[in-house]
Short mmCIF file of C-alpha atoms and ligand atoms in Angstrom, two decimals:
data_model
loop_
_atom_site.label_atom_id
_atom_site.label_comp_id
_atom_site.label_asym_id
_atom_site.label_seq_id
_atom_site.Cartn_x
_atom_site.Cartn_y
_atom_site.Cartn_z
CA MET Z 10 0.00 0.00 0.00
CA LYS Z 11 2.79 2.44 0.89
CA GLU Z 12 4.29 2.04 -2.56
CA LEU Z 13 0.92 2.78 -4.16
CA ILE Z 14 0.38 5.81 -1.91
CA ASP Z 15 3.84 7.12 -2.76
CA ARG Z 16 3.16 6.73 -6.45
CA LEU Z 17 -0.39 8.13 -6.48
CA VAL Z 18 -0.57 10.99 -3.98
CA ARG Z 19 0.75 14.31 -5.29
CA PRO Z 20 4.19 14.96 -3.74
CA GLU Z 21 3.12 18.39 -2.43
CA ILE Z 22 0.20 16.75 -0.60
CA ARG Z 23 2.42 13.94 0.74
CA ALA Z 24 4.68 16.60 2.24
CA LEU Z 25 1.84 18.17 4.25
CA ASN Z 26 0.48 17.49 7.70
CA ALA Z 27 -3.31 17.63 8.11
CA TYR Z 28 -4.57 20.87 9.71
CA HIS Z 29 -3.94 20.34 13.40
CA VAL Z 30 -6.42 21.56 16.02
CA PRO Z 31 -5.10 21.10 19.57
CA GLU Z 32 -7.25 19.35 22.19
CA ALA Z 33 -8.82 22.01 24.41
CA ALA Z 34 -11.13 20.04 26.72
CA GLY Z 35 -11.18 21.58 30.19
CA LEU Z 36 -8.92 24.49 29.21
CA ILE Z 37 -9.60 28.23 29.05
CA LYS Z 38 -9.68 28.60 25.30
CA LEU Z 39 -7.80 31.68 24.11
CA ASP Z 40 -6.34 30.14 20.95
CA ALA Z 41 -8.87 30.37 18.13
CA MET Z 42 -10.41 33.87 17.97
CA GLU Z 43 -13.78 32.67 19.19
CA ASN Z 44 -16.34 34.92 20.88
CA PRO Z 45 -16.44 33.63 24.50
CA TYR Z 46 -19.95 34.90 25.27
CA VAL Z 47 -23.11 32.73 25.10
CA TRP Z 48 -26.70 33.71 24.34
CA PRO Z 49 -29.30 34.60 26.99
CA GLU Z 50 -31.69 31.70 27.71
CA SER Z 51 -34.67 33.51 26.15
CA LEU Z 52 -32.80 33.88 22.86
CA LYS Z 53 -31.80 30.19 22.90
CA THR Z 54 -35.45 29.23 23.39
CA ALA Z 55 -36.61 31.43 20.50
CA TRP Z 56 -33.87 29.93 18.28
CA LEU Z 57 -34.84 26.35 19.16
CA ASP Z 58 -38.49 27.18 18.43
CA GLU Z 59 -37.47 28.25 14.95
CA LEU Z 60 -35.36 25.12 14.36
CA ARG Z 61 -38.38 22.91 15.16
CA ASP Z 62 -39.86 23.74 11.74
CA VAL Z 63 -36.70 23.30 9.69
CA ALA Z 64 -37.25 20.58 7.06
CA LEU Z 65 -34.30 18.22 7.57
CA ASN Z 66 -35.77 15.85 4.94
CA ARG Z 67 -35.44 18.51 2.22
CA TYR Z 68 -32.35 19.87 0.52
CA PRO Z 69 -31.45 23.40 1.59
CA ASP Z 70 -32.46 26.44 -0.44
CA PRO Z 71 -29.61 26.27 -3.00
CA THR Z 72 -28.50 29.91 -2.72
CA GLY Z 73 -29.79 30.60 0.80
CA ARG Z 74 -32.12 33.37 -0.33
CA ALA Z 75 -33.65 34.26 3.06
CA LEU Z 76 -30.20 34.26 4.64
CA GLN Z 77 -28.82 36.42 1.82
CA GLU Z 78 -31.56 39.01 2.37
CA THR Z 79 -30.96 39.07 6.12
CA LEU Z 80 -27.19 39.35 5.62
CA ARG Z 81 -27.61 42.25 3.17
CA GLU Z 82 -29.75 44.07 5.69
CA ALA Z 83 -27.66 43.28 8.78
CA MET Z 84 -24.27 44.03 7.19
CA GLY Z 85 -25.23 46.94 4.97
CA ILE Z 86 -24.17 45.23 1.74
CA PRO Z 87 -24.50 47.64 -1.21
CA SER Z 88 -27.59 46.68 -3.22
CA ASP Z 89 -25.75 46.78 -6.57
CA MET Z 90 -23.20 44.22 -5.35
CA GLY Z 91 -23.47 40.44 -5.64
CA LEU Z 92 -23.34 38.12 -2.63
CA LEU Z 93 -22.05 34.54 -2.50
CA LEU Z 94 -22.23 32.26 0.56
CA GLY Z 95 -19.61 29.72 1.56
CA ASN Z 96 -19.19 26.98 4.15
CA GLY Z 97 -16.95 29.32 6.12
CA SER Z 98 -14.76 31.81 4.27
CA ASP Z 99 -12.30 28.94 3.91
CA GLU Z 100 -14.64 27.48 1.29
CA LEU Z 101 -14.79 30.83 -0.52
CA ILE Z 102 -10.97 30.89 -0.65
CA GLN Z 103 -11.19 27.42 -2.20
CA MET Z 104 -13.84 28.51 -4.73
CA LEU Z 105 -11.73 31.51 -5.76
CA ALA Z 106 -8.72 29.25 -6.36
CA LEU Z 107 -10.78 26.71 -8.33
CA THR Z 108 -12.15 29.53 -10.51
CA VAL Z 109 -8.75 30.80 -11.67
CA ALA Z 110 -6.25 27.95 -11.10
CA GLN Z 111 -4.05 27.09 -14.06
CA ALA Z 112 -0.49 25.75 -14.23
CA GLY Z 113 1.94 28.55 -13.49
CA ARG Z 114 -0.61 30.90 -11.95
CA SER Z 115 0.00 32.23 -8.48
CA ILE Z 116 -1.62 33.59 -5.33
CA LEU Z 117 0.12 36.47 -3.55
CA SER Z 118 -0.31 37.55 0.04
CA LEU Z 119 1.60 39.22 2.86
CA ASP Z 120 3.45 37.17 5.48
CA PRO Z 121 3.00 36.44 8.29
CA GLY Z 122 -0.64 36.05 7.28
CA PHE Z 123 -3.55 33.64 7.17
CA VAL Z 124 -2.15 30.22 6.24
CA MET Z 125 -5.19 29.01 4.30
CA TYR Z 126 -4.41 31.29 1.32
CA ARG Z 127 -1.20 29.34 0.73
CA MET Z 128 -2.61 25.93 1.68
CA ILE Z 129 -5.68 26.12 -0.56
CA GLY Z 130 -3.59 27.54 -3.39
CA LEU Z 131 -1.39 24.49 -3.09
CA PHE Z 132 -4.42 22.14 -3.12
CA ALA Z 133 -5.53 23.82 -6.37
CA GLY Z 134 -2.04 23.53 -7.90
CA MET Z 135 -1.21 27.24 -7.70
CA ASP Z 136 2.09 28.78 -6.65
CA TYR Z 137 2.20 30.98 -3.56
CA VAL Z 138 4.16 34.21 -3.26
CA GLY Z 139 4.42 35.53 0.31
CA VAL Z 140 5.78 39.08 0.60
CA PRO Z 141 7.23 39.80 4.07
CA LEU Z 142 5.62 42.57 6.12
CA GLN Z 143 7.88 45.16 7.78
CA ALA Z 144 9.62 43.67 10.80
CA ASP Z 145 8.97 46.47 13.30
CA ASP Z 146 5.20 46.96 13.01
CA PHE Z 147 3.94 44.42 10.43
CA SER Z 148 2.91 47.19 8.03
CA ILE Z 149 3.00 46.68 4.25
CA ASP Z 150 6.39 46.92 2.56
CA LEU Z 151 4.91 48.68 -0.47
CA PRO Z 152 7.96 48.72 -2.79
CA ALA Z 153 8.61 45.01 -2.14
CA THR Z 154 4.93 44.17 -2.63
CA LEU Z 155 4.58 46.13 -5.88
CA ASP Z 156 7.81 44.55 -7.11
CA ALA Z 157 6.53 41.04 -6.30
CA ILE Z 158 3.23 41.77 -8.07
CA GLU Z 159 5.12 42.97 -11.15
CA ARG Z 160 7.24 39.81 -11.23
CA ALA Z 161 4.66 37.15 -10.28
CA GLN Z 162 1.57 38.63 -12.00
CA PRO Z 163 -0.64 36.88 -9.41
CA ALA Z 164 -4.15 35.83 -10.38
CA LEU Z 165 -5.29 36.38 -6.76
CA ILE Z 166 -4.05 38.70 -4.03
CA TYR Z 167 -5.32 38.38 -0.44
CA LEU Z 168 -5.12 41.27 2.01
CA ALA Z 169 -6.48 40.51 5.47
CA TYR Z 170 -7.90 43.73 6.97
CA PRO Z 171 -7.10 43.56 9.93
CA ASN Z 172 -4.39 40.95 9.51
CA ASN Z 173 -4.13 37.57 11.26
CA PRO Z 174 -1.94 36.69 13.19
CA THR Z 175 -0.51 40.18 13.69
CA GLY Z 176 -3.76 42.03 14.54
CA ASN Z 177 -2.82 45.30 12.83
CA ARG Z 178 -4.83 46.97 10.10
CA PHE Z 179 -2.87 47.84 6.95
CA ASP Z 180 -2.68 51.37 5.59
CA ALA Z 181 -5.67 51.84 3.27
CA ASP Z 182 -3.64 53.93 0.77
CA ASP Z 183 -1.09 51.10 0.49
CA MET Z 184 -3.97 48.70 -0.17
CA VAL Z 185 -5.32 50.94 -2.93
CA ARG Z 186 -1.86 51.04 -4.56
CA ILE Z 187 -1.87 47.23 -4.54
CA ILE Z 188 -5.41 47.02 -5.96
CA GLU Z 189 -4.43 49.40 -8.77
CA ALA Z 190 -1.21 47.51 -9.54
CA ALA Z 191 -2.81 44.05 -9.46
CA PRO Z 192 -3.27 42.25 -12.78
CA GLY Z 193 -5.87 39.95 -11.16
CA LEU Z 194 -8.40 39.89 -8.34
CA VAL Z 195 -7.72 41.46 -4.94
CA ILE Z 196 -9.72 39.98 -2.07
CA VAL Z 197 -9.88 42.10 1.06
CA ASP Z 198 -10.49 39.56 3.85
CA GLU Z 199 -12.50 41.28 6.59
CA ALA Z 200 -12.83 38.31 8.95
CA TYR Z 201 -12.30 40.71 11.89
CA SER Z 202 -14.73 43.42 10.76
CA PRO Z 203 -16.70 43.33 14.08
CA PHE Z 204 -13.58 44.58 15.86
CA THR Z 205 -12.63 47.54 13.67
CA ASP Z 206 -14.41 50.62 12.31
CA SER Z 207 -12.73 50.40 8.90
CA SER Z 208 -13.92 48.49 5.85
CA PHE Z 209 -13.54 48.29 2.08
CA LEU Z 210 -17.21 47.34 1.65
CA GLY Z 211 -18.13 50.91 0.73
CA LEU Z 212 -15.38 51.04 -1.91
CA LEU Z 213 -16.68 48.05 -3.87
CA GLY Z 214 -17.25 49.03 -7.48
CA ASP Z 215 -14.46 51.63 -7.46
CA TRP Z 216 -12.12 49.07 -9.06
CA PRO Z 217 -13.24 46.18 -11.28
CA ASN Z 218 -10.92 43.70 -9.50
CA LEU Z 219 -11.90 44.29 -5.84
CA LEU Z 220 -13.87 41.76 -3.77
CA VAL Z 221 -14.57 41.78 -0.02
CA MET Z 222 -14.74 38.52 1.94
CA ARG Z 223 -16.22 38.19 5.41
CA THR Z 224 -17.28 35.53 7.89
CA VAL Z 225 -19.70 35.28 10.81
CA SER Z 226 -17.16 33.10 12.69
CA LYS Z 227 -15.34 35.76 14.69
CA MET Z 228 -18.49 37.68 15.63
CA GLY Z 229 -19.80 34.68 17.55
CA LEU Z 230 -21.07 32.06 15.09
CA ALA Z 231 -17.93 30.03 14.39
CA GLY Z 232 -19.82 26.75 14.80
CA LEU Z 233 -22.18 27.52 11.92
CA ARG Z 234 -19.47 27.71 9.23
CA LEU Z 235 -20.68 30.64 7.15
CA GLY Z 236 -18.62 33.04 5.08
CA TYR Z 237 -19.68 35.51 2.42
CA LEU Z 238 -18.13 37.15 -0.58
CA VAL Z 239 -19.28 40.54 -1.85
CA GLY Z 240 -18.43 42.18 -5.17
CA PRO Z 241 -19.45 42.97 -8.71
CA PRO Z 242 -22.16 40.47 -9.83
CA ALA Z 243 -20.22 39.59 -13.01
CA TRP Z 244 -17.39 38.17 -10.86
CA LEU Z 245 -19.62 36.36 -8.39
CA ASN Z 246 -21.62 34.73 -11.21
CA GLU Z 247 -18.42 33.07 -12.44
CA ILE Z 248 -17.22 32.01 -8.98
CA ASP Z 249 -20.69 30.61 -8.22
CA LYS Z 250 -20.15 28.00 -10.96
CA VAL Z 251 -17.57 26.08 -8.91
CA ARG Z 252 -19.72 26.13 -5.75
CA LEU Z 253 -20.96 22.68 -4.70
CA PRO Z 254 -24.76 22.56 -4.65
CA TYR Z 255 -26.25 23.05 -1.16
CA ASN Z 256 -22.91 24.12 0.36
CA VAL Z 257 -24.67 25.89 3.24
CA ASN Z 258 -26.85 23.42 5.14
CA VAL Z 259 -30.40 24.03 6.41
CA LEU Z 260 -29.41 24.32 10.09
CA THR Z 261 -26.78 26.92 9.28
CA GLN Z 262 -29.17 28.86 7.04
CA ALA Z 263 -31.93 28.89 9.66
CA SER Z 264 -29.63 29.59 12.61
CA ALA Z 265 -27.64 32.35 10.91
CA THR Z 266 -30.83 34.02 9.68
CA PHE Z 267 -32.18 33.90 13.23
CA ALA Z 268 -28.95 35.17 14.78
CA LEU Z 269 -28.59 38.06 12.33
CA ARG Z 270 -32.16 39.14 13.04
CA HIS Z 271 -30.99 39.46 16.64
CA LYS Z 272 -27.66 40.99 15.71
CA SER Z 273 -27.83 43.52 18.55
CA VAL Z 274 -26.97 40.67 20.96
CA LEU Z 275 -23.87 39.82 18.94
CA ASP Z 276 -23.01 43.52 18.62
CA GLU Z 277 -23.10 43.92 22.40
CA GLN Z 278 -20.80 40.92 22.75
CA THR Z 279 -18.29 42.11 20.15
CA HIS Z 280 -18.35 45.56 21.74
CA ALA Z 281 -17.54 43.98 25.12
CA ILE Z 282 -14.66 42.13 23.45
CA ARG Z 283 -13.31 45.43 22.11
CA VAL Z 284 -13.45 46.95 25.59
CA GLU Z 285 -11.73 43.87 27.05
CA ARG Z 286 -9.09 44.03 24.30
CA ALA Z 287 -8.10 47.47 25.58
CA HIS Z 288 -7.91 46.20 29.18
CA LEU Z 289 -5.88 43.16 28.17
CA PHE Z 290 -3.51 45.31 26.09
CA GLU Z 291 -3.00 47.59 29.11
CA SER Z 292 -2.29 44.66 31.41
CA LEU Z 293 0.17 43.12 28.94
CA THR Z 294 1.94 46.46 28.49
CA ARG Z 295 2.41 46.69 32.27
CA ILE Z 296 4.41 43.45 32.25
CA GLU Z 297 7.83 44.86 31.42
CA THR Z 298 9.22 41.81 29.67
CA LEU Z 299 6.35 41.60 27.16
CA HIS Z 300 5.76 43.52 23.96
CA PRO Z 301 2.10 43.43 22.84
CA TYR Z 302 1.31 44.74 19.34
CA PRO Z 303 -1.68 47.07 18.83
CA SER Z 304 -4.70 45.14 17.53
CA GLU Z 305 -7.94 45.92 15.72
CA ALA Z 306 -8.98 42.26 15.92
CA ASN Z 307 -10.19 40.05 18.80
CA PHE Z 308 -6.69 38.84 19.65
CA ILE Z 309 -3.35 40.35 20.61
CA LEU Z 310 0.06 39.30 19.31
CA VAL Z 311 2.72 39.41 22.02
CA ARG Z 312 6.47 39.15 21.72
CA VAL Z 313 8.09 37.54 24.76
CA PRO Z 314 11.78 37.58 25.79
CA ASP Z 315 14.28 35.65 23.65
CA GLY Z 316 13.72 31.93 23.68
CA GLN Z 317 10.81 31.97 26.16
CA ALA Z 318 7.81 31.42 23.87
CA ASN Z 319 7.73 27.64 24.19
CA SER Z 320 8.17 27.62 27.96
CA LEU Z 321 5.57 30.37 28.50
CA PHE Z 322 3.12 28.55 26.26
CA ALA Z 323 3.70 25.31 28.19
CA ARG Z 324 3.41 27.06 31.54
CA LEU Z 325 0.09 28.64 30.56
CA LYS Z 326 -1.18 25.28 29.37
CA ALA Z 327 -0.15 23.61 32.61
CA ARG Z 328 -2.19 26.27 34.38
CA GLY Z 329 -5.21 25.47 32.20
CA ILE Z 330 -4.94 28.22 29.57
CA LEU Z 331 -4.59 27.45 25.87
CA ILE Z 332 -3.20 30.16 23.57
CA LYS Z 333 -1.45 29.97 20.19
CA ASN Z 334 2.30 29.58 20.06
CA LEU Z 335 3.56 31.18 16.84
CA HIS Z 336 7.27 30.77 17.56
CA GLY Z 337 8.68 28.97 14.54
CA ALA Z 338 5.70 29.69 12.28
CA HIS Z 339 7.50 32.50 10.40
CA PRO Z 340 10.86 34.29 10.90
CA LEU Z 341 9.04 37.54 11.81
CA LEU Z 342 7.09 35.69 14.53
CA GLN Z 343 10.10 34.59 16.55
CA ASP Z 344 9.22 34.55 20.28
CA CYS Z 345 5.59 35.44 19.50
CA LEU Z 346 2.38 34.23 21.14
CA ARG Z 347 -1.16 35.05 20.03
CA ILE Z 348 -3.80 35.54 22.69
CA THR Z 349 -7.51 35.63 21.84
CA VAL Z 350 -9.44 38.11 23.98
CA GLY Z 351 -11.57 36.06 26.38
CA LEU Z 352 -14.00 36.79 29.18
CA PRO Z 353 -12.73 39.33 31.76
CA GLU Z 354 -12.04 36.54 34.28
CA GLU Z 355 -10.24 34.45 31.65
CA ASN Z 356 -8.00 37.35 30.69
CA ALA Z 357 -7.33 38.01 34.39
CA ALA Z 358 -6.31 34.36 34.86
CA LEU Z 359 -3.90 34.69 31.94
CA ILE Z 360 -2.38 37.89 33.30
CA ASP Z 361 -1.94 36.23 36.70
CA VAL Z 362 0.16 33.45 35.19
CA LEU Z 363 2.20 35.89 33.09
CA ASN Z 364 2.80 38.13 36.10
CA ALA Z 365 3.94 35.23 38.26
CA ARG Z 366 6.41 34.39 35.51
CA SER Z 367 7.91 37.84 35.24
CA ASN Z 368 8.60 38.28 38.97
C1 PLP D 406 -10.52 33.01 10.87
C2 PLP D 406 -10.17 33.59 9.55
C3 PLP D 406 -10.84 33.19 8.39
C4 PLP D 406 -11.68 31.94 8.36
O1 PLP D 406 -12.96 32.13 8.64
P1 PLP D 406 -14.04 30.96 8.53
O2 PLP D 406 -15.20 31.67 7.98
O3 PLP D 406 -14.21 30.47 9.92
O4 PLP D 406 -13.54 29.90 7.58
C5 PLP D 406 -10.56 33.85 7.20
N1 PLP D 406 -9.63 34.81 7.16
C6 PLP D 406 -8.94 35.19 8.23
C7 PLP D 406 -7.91 36.26 8.10
C8 PLP D 406 -9.17 34.58 9.46
O5 PLP D 406 -8.44 34.93 10.52
#
């Protein structure tokens, strides 16, 4: 069998490890950019009432029409723009790659960034060009980026706004320069839109090659798996052709429609996360040995003293707190940890452990 596997499986797939999600049972979970708040009981009851009438025996509405209408309303999507739903924005990234992939074509993004751009590009047989961000503040190195675009002529460019795992929001003028220089599509990935006041949604239509991608995951619905792509209808009509039928299931359609009709609850939660982010940043700044980076997302990247990332990560885990260790993930992330903003008491528990360490 091994001989057959070696012969049959594409070498670039053989070289991979499957996406690893660490076991988190019993731990304070500050590793995955989830919203830590739950719904009030009355809202849960109203949601379950609605689910009672969902027809599990029937295929879902193929394009999720009711959900699309609710999303348009809730998110202020321009009425002249098209909307495409995905099973998480990860599936939209896959659909984009499948739409344009050809031998020799590439995807370009800025590193350190969201790893799925590169991974999914590789699945689709596309090359990946990662342009390093500036070392001091993770801003865009514009000359290097424009140069890489000129050389690689990428079919797709991804700009995460704000960026993961660094948390900063790129300069909008730099982004415009990239959009104008790009020979292909530019996808502005606004996964963290609930945690910033800035967006490219209102600029859609200004350039023929601009799309905006979002997700409901980080605002508090990560379990539903729902992402959405917004842009000129002519583009979305093409990308829609590679979508698998019924990619968004009935439970997700019904639950997301319900949740977005009660968006004020989610808004209050994401607002509380923004307030907590400021408190957490303050507390981290007060620990002299740590360097937290400013964030417009629901997590904070922290640089720890030389060679201490692994031991700090392990110490936190031993004390029941799971964060993300990014040491080794990219040269610019040496000695870096990423902490998702949790409940006030969870953040306090984290700060306690970090304080004990520094004394
Ligand atoms: C979390 C994240 C996503 C993935 O979102 P899903 O909708 O949960 O697949 C996309 N882009 C960035 C930058 C992210 O951090």
